[in-house]
Every structure is written in C-alpha cells, then in structure tokens.
Short mmCIF file of C-alpha atoms in Angstrom, two decimals:
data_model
loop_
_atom_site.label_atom_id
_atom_site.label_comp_id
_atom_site.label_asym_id
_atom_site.label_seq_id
_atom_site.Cartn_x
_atom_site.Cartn_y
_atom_site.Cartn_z
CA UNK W 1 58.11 45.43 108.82
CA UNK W 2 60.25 47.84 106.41
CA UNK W 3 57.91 46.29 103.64
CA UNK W 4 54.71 46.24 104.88
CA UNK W 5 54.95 50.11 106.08
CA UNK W 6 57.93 51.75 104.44
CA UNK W 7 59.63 52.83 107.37
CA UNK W 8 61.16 50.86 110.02
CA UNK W 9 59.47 51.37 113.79
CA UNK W 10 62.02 53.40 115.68
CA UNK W 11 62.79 50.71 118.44
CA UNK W 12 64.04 48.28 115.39
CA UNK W 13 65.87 51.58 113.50
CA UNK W 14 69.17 51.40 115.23
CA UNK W 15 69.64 47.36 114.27
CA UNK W 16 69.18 48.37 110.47
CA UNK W 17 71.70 48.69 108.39
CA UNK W 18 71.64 51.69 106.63
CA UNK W 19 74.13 53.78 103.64
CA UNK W 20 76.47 56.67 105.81
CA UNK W 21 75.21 59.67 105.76
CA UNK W 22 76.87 63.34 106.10
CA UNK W 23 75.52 64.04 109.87
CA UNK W 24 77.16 67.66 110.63
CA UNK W 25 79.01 66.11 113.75
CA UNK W 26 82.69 66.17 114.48
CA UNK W 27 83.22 69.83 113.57
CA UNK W 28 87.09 70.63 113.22
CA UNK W 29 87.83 67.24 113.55
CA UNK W 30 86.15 66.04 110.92
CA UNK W 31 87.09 68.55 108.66
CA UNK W 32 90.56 68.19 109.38
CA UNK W 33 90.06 64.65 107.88
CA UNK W 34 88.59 65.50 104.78
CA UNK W 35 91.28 68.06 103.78
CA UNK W 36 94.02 65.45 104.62
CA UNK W 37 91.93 63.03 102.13
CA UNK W 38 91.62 65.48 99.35
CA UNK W 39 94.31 64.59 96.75
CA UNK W 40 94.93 61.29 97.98
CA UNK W 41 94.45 58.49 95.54
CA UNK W 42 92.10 55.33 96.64
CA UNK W 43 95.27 52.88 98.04
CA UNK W 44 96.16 56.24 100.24
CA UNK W 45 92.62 57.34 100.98
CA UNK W 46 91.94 53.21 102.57
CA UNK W 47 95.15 53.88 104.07
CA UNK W 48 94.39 56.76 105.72
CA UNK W 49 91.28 55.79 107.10
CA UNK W 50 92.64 52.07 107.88
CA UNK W 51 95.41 53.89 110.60
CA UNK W 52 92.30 56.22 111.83
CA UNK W 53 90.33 53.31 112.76
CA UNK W 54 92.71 51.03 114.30
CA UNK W 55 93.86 54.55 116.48
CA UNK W 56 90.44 54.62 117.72
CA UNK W 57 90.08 50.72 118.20
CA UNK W 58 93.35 50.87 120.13
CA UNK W 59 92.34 53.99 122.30
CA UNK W 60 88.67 51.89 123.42
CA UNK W 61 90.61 49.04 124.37
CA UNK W 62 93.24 51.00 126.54
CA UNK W 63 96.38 50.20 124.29
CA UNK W 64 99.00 52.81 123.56
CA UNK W 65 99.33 52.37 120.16
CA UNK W 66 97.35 51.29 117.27
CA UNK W 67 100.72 48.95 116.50
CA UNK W 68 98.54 46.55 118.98
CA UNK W 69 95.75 46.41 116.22
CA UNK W 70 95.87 43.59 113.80
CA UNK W 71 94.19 44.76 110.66
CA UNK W 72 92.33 41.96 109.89
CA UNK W 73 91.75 41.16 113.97
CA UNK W 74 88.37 40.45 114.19
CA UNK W 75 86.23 43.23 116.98
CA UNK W 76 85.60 40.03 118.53
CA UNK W 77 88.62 38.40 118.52
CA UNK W 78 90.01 41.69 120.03
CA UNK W 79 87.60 41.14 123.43
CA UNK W 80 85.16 44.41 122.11
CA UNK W 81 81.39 43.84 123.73
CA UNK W 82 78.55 46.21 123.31
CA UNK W 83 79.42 49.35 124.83
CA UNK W 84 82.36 48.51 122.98
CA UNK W 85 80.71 48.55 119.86
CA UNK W 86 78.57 51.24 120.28
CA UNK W 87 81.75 53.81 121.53
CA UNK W 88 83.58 52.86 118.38
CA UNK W 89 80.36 54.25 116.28
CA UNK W 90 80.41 57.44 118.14
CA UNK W 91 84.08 57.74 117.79
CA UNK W 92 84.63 57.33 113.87
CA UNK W 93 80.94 59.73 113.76
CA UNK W 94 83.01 62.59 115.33
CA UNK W 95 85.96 61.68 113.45
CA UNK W 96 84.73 61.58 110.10
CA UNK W 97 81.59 63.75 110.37
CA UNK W 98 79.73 60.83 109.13
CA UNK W 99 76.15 59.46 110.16
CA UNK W 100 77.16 55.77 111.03
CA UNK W 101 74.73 52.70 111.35
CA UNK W 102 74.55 51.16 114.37
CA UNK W 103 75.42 47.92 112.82
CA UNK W 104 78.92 49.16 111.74
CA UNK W 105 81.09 46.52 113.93
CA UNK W 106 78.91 44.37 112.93
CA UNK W 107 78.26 44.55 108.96
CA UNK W 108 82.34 45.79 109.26
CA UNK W 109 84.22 43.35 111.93
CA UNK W 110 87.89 44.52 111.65
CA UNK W 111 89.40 47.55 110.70
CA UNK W 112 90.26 47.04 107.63
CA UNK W 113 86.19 46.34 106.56
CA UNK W 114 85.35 49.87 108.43
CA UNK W 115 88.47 51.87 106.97
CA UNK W 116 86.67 50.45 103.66
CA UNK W 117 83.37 51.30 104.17
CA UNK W 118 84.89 54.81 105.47
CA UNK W 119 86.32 55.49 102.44
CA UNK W 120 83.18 54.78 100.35
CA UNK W 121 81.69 56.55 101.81
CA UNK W 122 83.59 59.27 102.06
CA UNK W 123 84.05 59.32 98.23
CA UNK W 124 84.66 62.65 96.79
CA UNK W 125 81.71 63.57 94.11
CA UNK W 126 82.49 63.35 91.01
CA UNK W 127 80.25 64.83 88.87
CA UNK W 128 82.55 65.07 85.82
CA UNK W 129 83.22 61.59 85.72
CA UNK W 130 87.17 62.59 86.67
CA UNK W 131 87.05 60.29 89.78
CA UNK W 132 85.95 56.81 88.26
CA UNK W 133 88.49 57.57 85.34
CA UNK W 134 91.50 58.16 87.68
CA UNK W 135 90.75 54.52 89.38
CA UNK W 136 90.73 53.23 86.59
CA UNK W 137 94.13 54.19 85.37
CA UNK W 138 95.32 54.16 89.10
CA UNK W 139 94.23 50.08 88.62
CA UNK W 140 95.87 49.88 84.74
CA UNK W 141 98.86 51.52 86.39
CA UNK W 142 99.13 48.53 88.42
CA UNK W 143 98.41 46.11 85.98
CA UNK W 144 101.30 47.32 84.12
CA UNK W 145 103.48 47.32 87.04
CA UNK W 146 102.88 43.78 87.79
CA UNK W 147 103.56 42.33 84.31
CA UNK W 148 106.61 40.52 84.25
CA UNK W 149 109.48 41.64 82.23
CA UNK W 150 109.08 39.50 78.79
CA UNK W 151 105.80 38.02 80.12
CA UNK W 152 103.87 40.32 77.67
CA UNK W 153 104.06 41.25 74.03
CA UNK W 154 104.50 45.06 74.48
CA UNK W 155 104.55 46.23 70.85
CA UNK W 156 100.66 44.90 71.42
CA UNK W 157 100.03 46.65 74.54
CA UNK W 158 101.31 49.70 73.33
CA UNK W 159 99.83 50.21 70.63
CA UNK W 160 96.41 49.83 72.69
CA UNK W 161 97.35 52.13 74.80
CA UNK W 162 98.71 55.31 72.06
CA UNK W 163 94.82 54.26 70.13
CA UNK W 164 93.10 55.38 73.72
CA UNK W 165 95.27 58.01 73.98
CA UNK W 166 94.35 59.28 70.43
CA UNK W 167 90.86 58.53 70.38
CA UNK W 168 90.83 60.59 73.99
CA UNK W 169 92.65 63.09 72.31
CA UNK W 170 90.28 63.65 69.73
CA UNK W 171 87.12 63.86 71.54
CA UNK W 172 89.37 67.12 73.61
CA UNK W 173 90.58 68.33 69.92
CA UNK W 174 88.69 72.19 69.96
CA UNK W 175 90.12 73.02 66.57
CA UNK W 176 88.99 71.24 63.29
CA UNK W 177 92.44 69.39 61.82
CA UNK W 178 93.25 70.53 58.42
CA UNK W 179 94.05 68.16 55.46
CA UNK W 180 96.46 66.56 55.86
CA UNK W 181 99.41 66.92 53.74
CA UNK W 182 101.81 64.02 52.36
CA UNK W 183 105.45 65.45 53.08
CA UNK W 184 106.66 62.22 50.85
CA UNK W 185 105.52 63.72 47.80
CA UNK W 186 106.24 66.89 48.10
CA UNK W 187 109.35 68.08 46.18
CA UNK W 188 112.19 70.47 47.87
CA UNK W 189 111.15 73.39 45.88
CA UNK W 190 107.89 72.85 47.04
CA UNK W 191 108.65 72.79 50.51
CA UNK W 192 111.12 75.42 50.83
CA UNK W 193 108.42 77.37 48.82
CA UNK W 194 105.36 76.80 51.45
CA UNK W 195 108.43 77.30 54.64
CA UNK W 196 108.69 80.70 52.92
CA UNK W 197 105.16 81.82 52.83
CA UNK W 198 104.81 80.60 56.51
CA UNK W 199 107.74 82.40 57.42
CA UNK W 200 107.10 86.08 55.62
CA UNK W 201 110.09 85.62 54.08
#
C-alpha cells in the first residue's frame, strides 16, 4: 500500500514501524532525561535508559521495583497484552519526549531492545564528527582493556597508536614547523652560542 501511494492509509499507520521522532511531549520530564544523558558515554547512556524502561515495565505490571524485571525477559514472557503494550508506548513518549511507533514492544520485546532503540535514538547530534570519534576510542579503550597481559606484542601496538596520535596531531598543528635542526651535529660552542641569542644574553 506504502508503495503503490507513498503514504500509508491512516487505519494501517499505527501497525508501521516507523524511525522515533522528537514529539514535544513529556515536558519537564523529558527534559530532565536528556540533561541526565548529556555527558554520559554510550555503555552509561544504554544504561540509563535500560533502568528507565524496566521502572516503567515494573510500574504497568504492579511490581514495586524494577529488581522484578529481567532484562532480557521477554514483554511476553512477563504476561504484558495489548493495553499493556500500548501503556508502555505512552509511558517511555512522556518520559523521553520521543514520538514512539506503535510497534515498539513489538519490533523491541524486552527492555534491553527498547533501552537500545532509546538510546539511538536519542543520540546527541554530532555535527563535528566528535561523537562517532569518542565511540570509537570508547570501543579501542576496551579492546585494550581486554588484551591479556603478554597476549600481545605491545612495542607493535604502540607504536600504532603514537603514528595516530601524530598524524592527528598534525592535521590540529596551526603553526608551520620550522626546519628541523640536528642537535647531534651541532658542536658545544655552537649551542651555547644559539642558547645565548635565544636568551638576550
């Protein structure tokens, strides 16, 4: 139907599953959220948004705490049914200020998929490019973490690592370098001579 007409006829529209959008709703709440996200790296961030979800999971199904909330529990495995479904939508909308598809629970069916399809979609922009390269070295970070002690030849992967560095450091570099000079073959008249002139003295 989509195809044939380019939109989808609005009886079908809430069964479609559709990117989040920013919808305006959840006022305080929702902006309450965001500034507790800002700063956060990605692991915190899905963190975050996991404990939201299973809050609001636990608080539909009448439990006191989200401890009752398996992760990885399946909606249906926890007893949700439609109304269910469609209260947990309405719920995270406030919450995150987000315009949710109807199909959430569904696409998403614990709350761990949802606290992950929260936080994509609550991405911060990043027009610089500053994001994408801090998840990146958030994910070497943690590469380099997990390597066993004597597992890897580190003279290698340092060096790697100081030739990024310097190649970063260059595209940054304002200033044009001078020549360099070749301290070796400089004599100690020579040098004491040129720490003069520098000095005034």
């Amino acid at each position: 139907l989509r195809a044939a007409t380019g939109r989808v006829p609005a009886v079908l529209a809430g069964f479609v599953r559709t990117p989040a959008g920013r919808s305006g709703r959840g006022g305080d709440e929702a902006d309450g959220l965001r500034r507790r996200l800002t700063g956060l790296d990605p692991a915190e961030r899905e963190r975050l948004l996991l404990e939201l979800t299973r809050s609001q999971v636990a608080g539909l199904l009448g439990h006191a705490s989200a401890d009752a909330v398996a992760a990885d529990q399946s909606f249906q495995e926890l007893g949700f049914d439609s109304l269910a479904v469609v209260e947990l939508r309405s719920r995270l909308g406030t919450a995150t200020g987000l315009a949710l598809p109807a199909s959430l629970a569904f696409d998403f069916p614990t709350s761990r998929a949802v606290a992950g399809y929260l936080a994509d979609a609550l991405r911060p922009e990043d027009n610089d490019g500053t994001h994408a390269v801090t998840e990146v070295l958030d994910q070497l970070d943690a590469a380099l973490a997990a390597v066993a002690q004597g597992a890897a030849d580190p003279a290698r992967i340092t060096a790697r690592l100081e030739a990024v560095l310097r190649r970063w450091q260059d595209t940054r570099t304002t200033e044009p370098a001078g020549p360099e000079q070749d301290f070796e073959a400089v004599t100690d008249d020579e040098l004491f001579e040129a720490l003069d002139r520098e000095l005034g003295l």
